[in-house]
CSV table of C-alpha atoms and ligand atoms in Angstrom, one decimal:
chain,number,residue,atom,x,y,z
A,1,MET,CA,13.3,5.2,-13.4
A,2,ARG,CA,10.9,3.8,-11.0
A,3,LYS,CA,10.6,0.1,-10.2
A,4,ILE,CA,7.1,-1.2,-10.3
A,5,PHE,CA,5.7,-2.2,-6.8
A,6,ILE,CA,2.9,-4.8,-6.4
A,7,ALA,CA,1.8,-5.0,-2.8
A,8,GLY,CA,-1.0,-7.4,-1.6
A,9,ASN,CA,-3.3,-6.4,1.2
A,10,TRP,CA,-5.1,-9.4,2.7
A,11,LYS,CA,-7.2,-7.3,5.0
A,12,MET,CA,-8.7,-9.3,7.9
A,13,ASN,CA,-8.4,-12.6,6.1
A,14,MET,CA,-6.2,-15.7,6.5
A,15,THR,CA,-5.1,-17.5,9.9
A,16,HIS,CA,-1.5,-18.0,10.2
A,17,LEU,CA,-2.1,-21.6,9.2
A,18,GLU,CA,-3.8,-20.6,5.9
A,19,ALA,CA,-1.2,-18.0,5.4
A,20,VAL,CA,1.6,-20.4,5.6
A,21,ASP,CA,-0.1,-22.9,3.0
A,22,PHE,CA,-0.6,-19.8,0.8
A,23,ILE,CA,3.1,-18.9,0.7
A,24,LYS,CA,4.1,-22.5,0.2
A,25,ASP,CA,1.8,-22.7,-2.8
A,26,LEU,CA,2.9,-19.3,-4.2
A,27,GLY,CA,6.6,-20.1,-3.5
A,28,TYR,CA,6.4,-23.3,-5.9
A,29,LYS,CA,5.5,-20.9,-8.9
A,30,PHE,CA,7.0,-17.4,-7.9
A,31,LYS,CA,10.2,-16.4,-9.7
A,32,ASN,CA,12.2,-13.6,-8.1
A,33,LYS,CA,12.0,-10.5,-10.3
A,34,ASN,CA,14.4,-7.8,-10.9
A,35,ASP,CA,12.1,-5.3,-12.5
A,36,CYS,CA,9.3,-5.5,-9.8
A,37,ASP,CA,9.2,-5.2,-6.0
A,38,VAL,CA,6.7,-7.7,-4.3
A,39,ALA,CA,5.1,-7.3,-0.8
A,40,ILE,CA,2.3,-9.0,1.0
A,41,CYS,CA,0.6,-6.8,3.9
A,42,VAL,CA,-0.8,-9.4,6.3
A,43,PRO,CA,-2.7,-9.4,9.6
A,44,PHE,CA,-0.5,-9.0,12.6
A,45,THR,CA,-1.1,-12.7,13.8
A,46,ASP,CA,0.3,-14.0,10.4
A,47,ILE,CA,3.5,-11.9,10.4
A,48,GLU,CA,6.0,-14.3,12.1
A,49,SER,CA,4.9,-17.6,10.5
A,50,ILE,CA,5.0,-15.7,7.0
A,51,LYS,CA,8.4,-14.2,7.5
A,52,LYS,CA,9.8,-17.8,8.5
A,53,THR,CA,8.1,-19.5,5.5
A,54,ILE,CA,9.5,-16.9,3.0
A,55,LYS,CA,12.9,-17.4,4.5
A,56,ASN,CA,12.8,-21.2,4.4
A,57,ILE,CA,11.6,-21.2,0.8
A,58,ASN,CA,14.1,-18.2,-0.1
A,59,ILE,CA,11.8,-16.1,-2.2
A,60,ASP,CA,12.1,-12.4,-2.6
A,61,ILE,CA,8.7,-11.1,-1.1
A,62,LYS,CA,8.7,-8.5,1.5
A,63,VAL,CA,6.2,-8.6,4.4
A,64,GLY,CA,4.1,-5.6,5.5
A,65,ALA,CA,1.6,-4.8,8.3
A,66,GLN,CA,-1.7,-3.2,7.4
A,67,ASN,CA,-1.9,-0.7,10.3
A,68,MET,CA,-0.1,0.4,13.6
A,69,PHE,CA,-0.3,3.0,16.2
A,70,TYR,CA,2.1,6.0,16.3
A,71,GLU,CA,3.2,5.9,19.9
A,72,GLU,CA,6.2,3.6,20.9
A,73,ALA,CA,4.7,2.0,23.9
A,74,GLY,CA,2.2,2.6,26.7
A,75,ALA,CA,-1.5,2.3,27.9
A,76,PHE,CA,-3.2,1.7,24.3
A,77,THR,CA,-5.0,-1.5,24.9
A,78,GLY,CA,-5.3,-3.5,21.4
A,79,GLU,CA,-2.8,-1.4,19.5
A,80,VAL,CA,0.4,-2.4,18.0
A,81,SER,CA,3.5,-0.1,18.0
A,82,PRO,CA,6.0,0.7,15.2
A,83,LYS,CA,8.7,-0.7,17.4
A,84,MET,CA,6.9,-4.1,17.7
A,85,LEU,CA,6.6,-4.4,13.8
A,86,LYS,CA,10.4,-3.4,13.5
A,87,ALA,CA,11.2,-6.1,16.0
A,88,LEU,CA,9.6,-8.7,13.7
A,89,SER,CA,11.6,-7.1,10.7
A,90,VAL,CA,8.6,-6.0,8.8
A,91,ASP,CA,9.4,-3.9,5.8
A,92,TYR,CA,6.3,-1.9,5.0
A,93,VAL,CA,3.1,-0.6,6.9
A,94,ILE,CA,-0.1,0.4,5.2
A,95,VAL,CA,-1.3,3.7,6.8
A,96,GLY,CA,-4.7,5.4,6.2
A,97,HIS,CA,-6.4,2.8,4.4
A,98,SER,CA,-9.9,4.0,3.6
A,99,GLU,CA,-11.4,1.0,5.7
A,100,ARG,CA,-9.5,2.5,8.7
A,101,ARG,CA,-10.7,5.9,7.8
A,102,GLU,CA,-14.3,5.0,7.3
A,103,ILE,CA,-14.8,2.1,9.8
A,104,PHE,CA,-12.5,3.2,12.6
A,105,GLY,CA,-12.6,7.0,12.1
A,106,GLU,CA,-9.0,7.7,11.4
A,107,LYS,CA,-8.4,11.1,10.3
A,108,ASN,CA,-5.6,12.7,8.1
A,109,GLU,CA,-3.9,14.1,11.2
A,110,VAL,CA,-3.7,10.5,12.6
A,111,VAL,CA,-2.5,9.2,9.4
A,112,ASN,CA,0.2,11.9,9.3
A,113,LYS,CA,1.4,10.9,12.8
A,114,LYS,CA,1.6,7.2,11.6
A,115,VAL,CA,3.6,8.0,8.5
A,116,LYS,CA,6.1,10.1,10.8
A,117,ALA,CA,6.2,7.3,13.3
A,118,ALA,CA,6.9,4.8,10.6
A,119,PHE,CA,9.9,6.7,9.2
A,120,GLY,CA,11.1,7.4,12.7
A,121,ILE,CA,11.8,3.6,13.2
A,122,GLY,CA,12.6,2.7,9.6
A,123,LEU,CA,9.5,1.2,8.3
A,124,LYS,CA,8.3,2.1,4.8
A,125,PRO,CA,4.8,3.5,4.8
A,126,ILE,CA,2.4,2.7,2.0
A,127,MET,CA,-0.1,5.6,2.5
A,128,CYS,CA,-3.6,5.4,1.2
A,129,ILE,CA,-5.6,8.2,-0.1
A,130,GLY,CA,-8.7,8.4,-2.3
A,131,GLU,CA,-12.2,9.7,-2.7
A,132,ASN,CA,-15.6,8.2,-2.2
A,133,LEU,CA,-18.3,7.9,-4.8
A,134,SER,CA,-20.2,11.1,-4.1
A,135,ILE,CA,-17.0,13.2,-4.0
A,136,ARG,CA,-16.1,11.6,-7.5
A,137,GLU,CA,-19.6,12.3,-8.8
A,138,SER,CA,-19.6,16.0,-7.6
A,139,GLY,CA,-16.5,16.5,-9.6
A,140,ASN,CA,-14.2,17.4,-6.7
A,141,ALA,CA,-12.2,14.3,-6.5
A,142,GLU,CA,-8.8,15.8,-7.5
A,143,GLU,CA,-9.2,18.8,-5.0
A,144,PHE,CA,-10.2,16.3,-2.2
A,145,VAL,CA,-7.3,13.8,-2.8
A,146,ILE,CA,-4.8,16.5,-3.1
A,147,GLU,CA,-5.9,18.0,0.2
A,148,GLN,CA,-5.9,14.5,1.9
A,149,LEU,CA,-2.4,14.1,0.5
A,150,ALA,CA,-1.2,17.5,1.9
A,151,GLU,CA,-2.5,16.9,5.3
A,152,CYS,CA,-1.2,13.3,5.6
A,153,ILE,CA,2.6,14.3,4.5
A,154,ARG,CA,2.7,17.7,6.4
A,155,GLY,CA,6.0,18.0,8.1
A,156,ILE,CA,7.5,15.0,6.9
A,157,ASP,CA,11.2,15.2,6.4
A,158,LYS,CA,12.5,15.6,2.8
A,159,LYS,CA,15.1,12.9,3.3
A,160,ASN,CA,12.3,10.3,3.9
A,161,ILE,CA,9.7,11.3,1.5
A,162,SER,CA,11.1,9.3,-1.7
A,163,SER,CA,10.6,6.1,0.3
A,164,LEU,CA,7.0,6.7,0.9
A,165,THR,CA,4.7,4.8,-1.4
A,166,ILE,CA,1.4,6.6,-2.0
A,167,ALA,CA,-1.5,4.3,-2.9
A,168,TYR,CA,-4.3,6.1,-4.7
A,169,GLU,CA,-7.4,4.0,-4.0
A,170,PRO,CA,-10.7,5.5,-5.0
A,171,ILE,CA,-13.2,4.0,-2.4
A,172,TRP,CA,-15.9,3.3,-4.9
A,173,ALA,CA,-13.4,1.0,-6.8
A,174,ILE,CA,-12.6,-1.2,-3.7
A,175,GLY,CA,-14.0,-4.6,-3.7
A,176,THR,CA,-16.7,-3.6,-6.1
A,177,GLY,CA,-15.2,-5.0,-9.3
A,178,LYS,CA,-15.4,-1.2,-10.6
A,179,THR,CA,-11.9,-0.1,-11.7
A,180,ALA,CA,-11.0,3.5,-12.4
A,181,THR,CA,-10.2,3.6,-16.1
A,182,PRO,CA,-6.5,3.5,-16.5
A,183,GLU,CA,-6.6,7.0,-17.9
A,184,ASP,CA,-8.6,8.4,-15.0
A,185,ALA,CA,-6.3,6.7,-12.5
A,186,ASN,CA,-3.2,8.0,-14.2
A,187,VAL,CA,-4.7,11.7,-14.2
A,188,MET,CA,-5.1,11.3,-10.4
A,189,CYS,CA,-1.7,9.8,-9.9
A,190,GLY,CA,-0.1,12.5,-12.0
A,191,ALA,CA,-1.8,15.2,-10.0
A,192,ILE,CA,-0.4,13.6,-6.8
A,193,ARG,CA,3.1,13.5,-8.4
A,194,LYS,CA,2.7,17.2,-9.3
A,195,LYS,CA,1.7,18.1,-5.7
A,196,ILE,CA,4.8,16.1,-4.4
A,197,GLY,CA,6.9,18.2,-6.9
A,198,ASP,CA,5.5,21.5,-5.7
A,199,LEU,CA,6.3,20.5,-2.1
A,200,PHE,CA,9.5,18.7,-2.3
A,201,GLY,CA,11.1,19.4,-5.8
A,202,ASN,CA,10.9,17.6,-9.2
A,203,LYS,CA,13.6,15.1,-8.2
A,204,ILE,CA,11.6,13.6,-5.4
A,205,ALA,CA,8.5,13.7,-7.5
A,206,GLU,CA,10.2,11.5,-10.2
A,207,GLU,CA,11.5,9.1,-7.6
A,208,ILE,CA,8.3,8.5,-5.5
A,209,ARG,CA,6.2,5.5,-6.2
A,210,ILE,CA,2.4,6.0,-6.6
A,211,GLN,CA,0.3,2.7,-6.7
A,212,TYR,CA,-3.3,2.4,-7.8
A,213,GLY,CA,-5.6,0.2,-5.9
A,214,GLY,CA,-9.3,-0.8,-6.3
A,215,SER,CA,-10.3,-4.1,-8.1
A,216,VAL,CA,-6.9,-4.7,-9.6
A,217,LYS,CA,-7.2,-8.2,-11.4
A,218,PRO,CA,-5.1,-10.2,-13.9
A,219,ASN,CA,-7.2,-8.8,-16.7
A,220,ASN,CA,-6.7,-5.0,-16.2
A,221,ALA,CA,-3.1,-5.1,-14.5
A,222,THR,CA,-1.2,-4.7,-17.8
A,223,GLU,CA,-3.1,-1.6,-18.9
A,224,LEU,CA,-3.0,0.0,-15.4
A,225,MET,CA,0.8,-0.6,-15.2
A,226,ALA,CA,1.4,0.9,-18.7
A,227,MET,CA,0.3,4.2,-17.5
A,228,THR,CA,3.1,6.8,-17.1
A,229,ASP,CA,2.3,7.9,-13.5
A,230,ILE,CA,1.2,4.5,-12.1
A,231,ASP,CA,4.0,2.6,-10.5
A,232,GLY,CA,2.3,-0.4,-9.2
A,233,ALA,CA,-0.7,-1.8,-7.4
A,234,LEU,CA,-2.2,-2.3,-3.9
A,235,VAL,CA,-4.3,-5.4,-4.5
A,236,GLY,CA,-6.9,-6.7,-2.1
A,237,GLY,CA,-9.0,-9.7,-3.2
A,238,ALA,CA,-6.8,-11.0,-6.0
A,239,SER,CA,-3.9,-11.0,-3.7
A,240,MET,CA,-5.3,-14.0,-2.0
A,241,LYS,CA,-5.6,-16.2,-5.0
A,242,VAL,CA,-2.1,-17.6,-5.9
A,243,ASP,CA,-2.6,-17.7,-9.6
A,244,ASP,CA,-4.2,-14.2,-9.8
A,245,PHE,CA,-1.6,-12.5,-7.6
A,246,LEU,CA,1.1,-14.2,-9.8
A,247,ALA,CA,-0.6,-12.9,-13.0
A,248,ILE,CA,-0.7,-9.5,-11.6
A,249,ILE,CA,3.0,-9.6,-10.6
A,250,ASN,CA,3.9,-10.9,-14.1
A,251,TYR,CA,1.4,-8.4,-15.6
B,301,LIG,P1,-9.7,-4.8,-4.0
B,301,LIG,O1,-8.5,-5.2,-4.7
B,301,LIG,O2,-10.3,-6.0,-3.4
B,301,LIG,O3,-10.7,-3.9,-4.7
B,301,LIG,O4,-9.0,-4.0,-2.6
B,301,LIG,C1,-8.4,-3.0,-2.8
B,301,LIG,C2,-7.7,-2.5,-1.6
B,301,LIG,O5,-8.4,-2.0,-0.7
B,301,LIG,C3,-6.3,-2.7,-1.4
B,301,LIG,O6,-5.9,-2.0,-0.3
């Protein structure tokens, strides 16, 4: 039985001061849950303050980063390494978000290196894949997403793959208020799971968690989470509003 996994992605929002206020506010109302894992993926500059605040108020929320480079150290001005994140006891790292792909030109090959680097140091990657509107409208979304998946997980060790989280995020649904219908999202997540089964076997396909992301809100979380192949959500905008994020966690 897969446990639901709700992760927030704050993107480039919240100074560390705002982040601490947010976590304190959330902490008053948050009840630890057994049936759902919760994480917040924050800007690098927020990680240490957030970790301390979560520890002080003793709530079970994991912290993730939103990106990293794949090399361990060296002359890569402006980059942050897996080792640096591990030293901050970060649990998760988002890789291959569509904003990294579209704005910063990140290719599947780079995403693949990042997934391997994350596993190499014991970070759990949340790997994003998803099609844009023109691909969706051309009817080739599934083929595109499955190819993206195959390229991004190429050569990953079988022992690691079930601790990968895959986030299916159709680009046309991100920040637009347009959500994929739960049925359409479920069909894509089912196709992703089938491909994992073809590559790694049915046991791993049954274990791996596949999130949906793209305009997840309190009013659509319940029906999305009810879908057989959707195991959680990667939440952008609504993860920065305490009451909305809590409502999604308690979908
Ligand atoms: P929104 O929930 O704001 O649409 O963002 C989704 C997303 O990109 C999460 O990674």
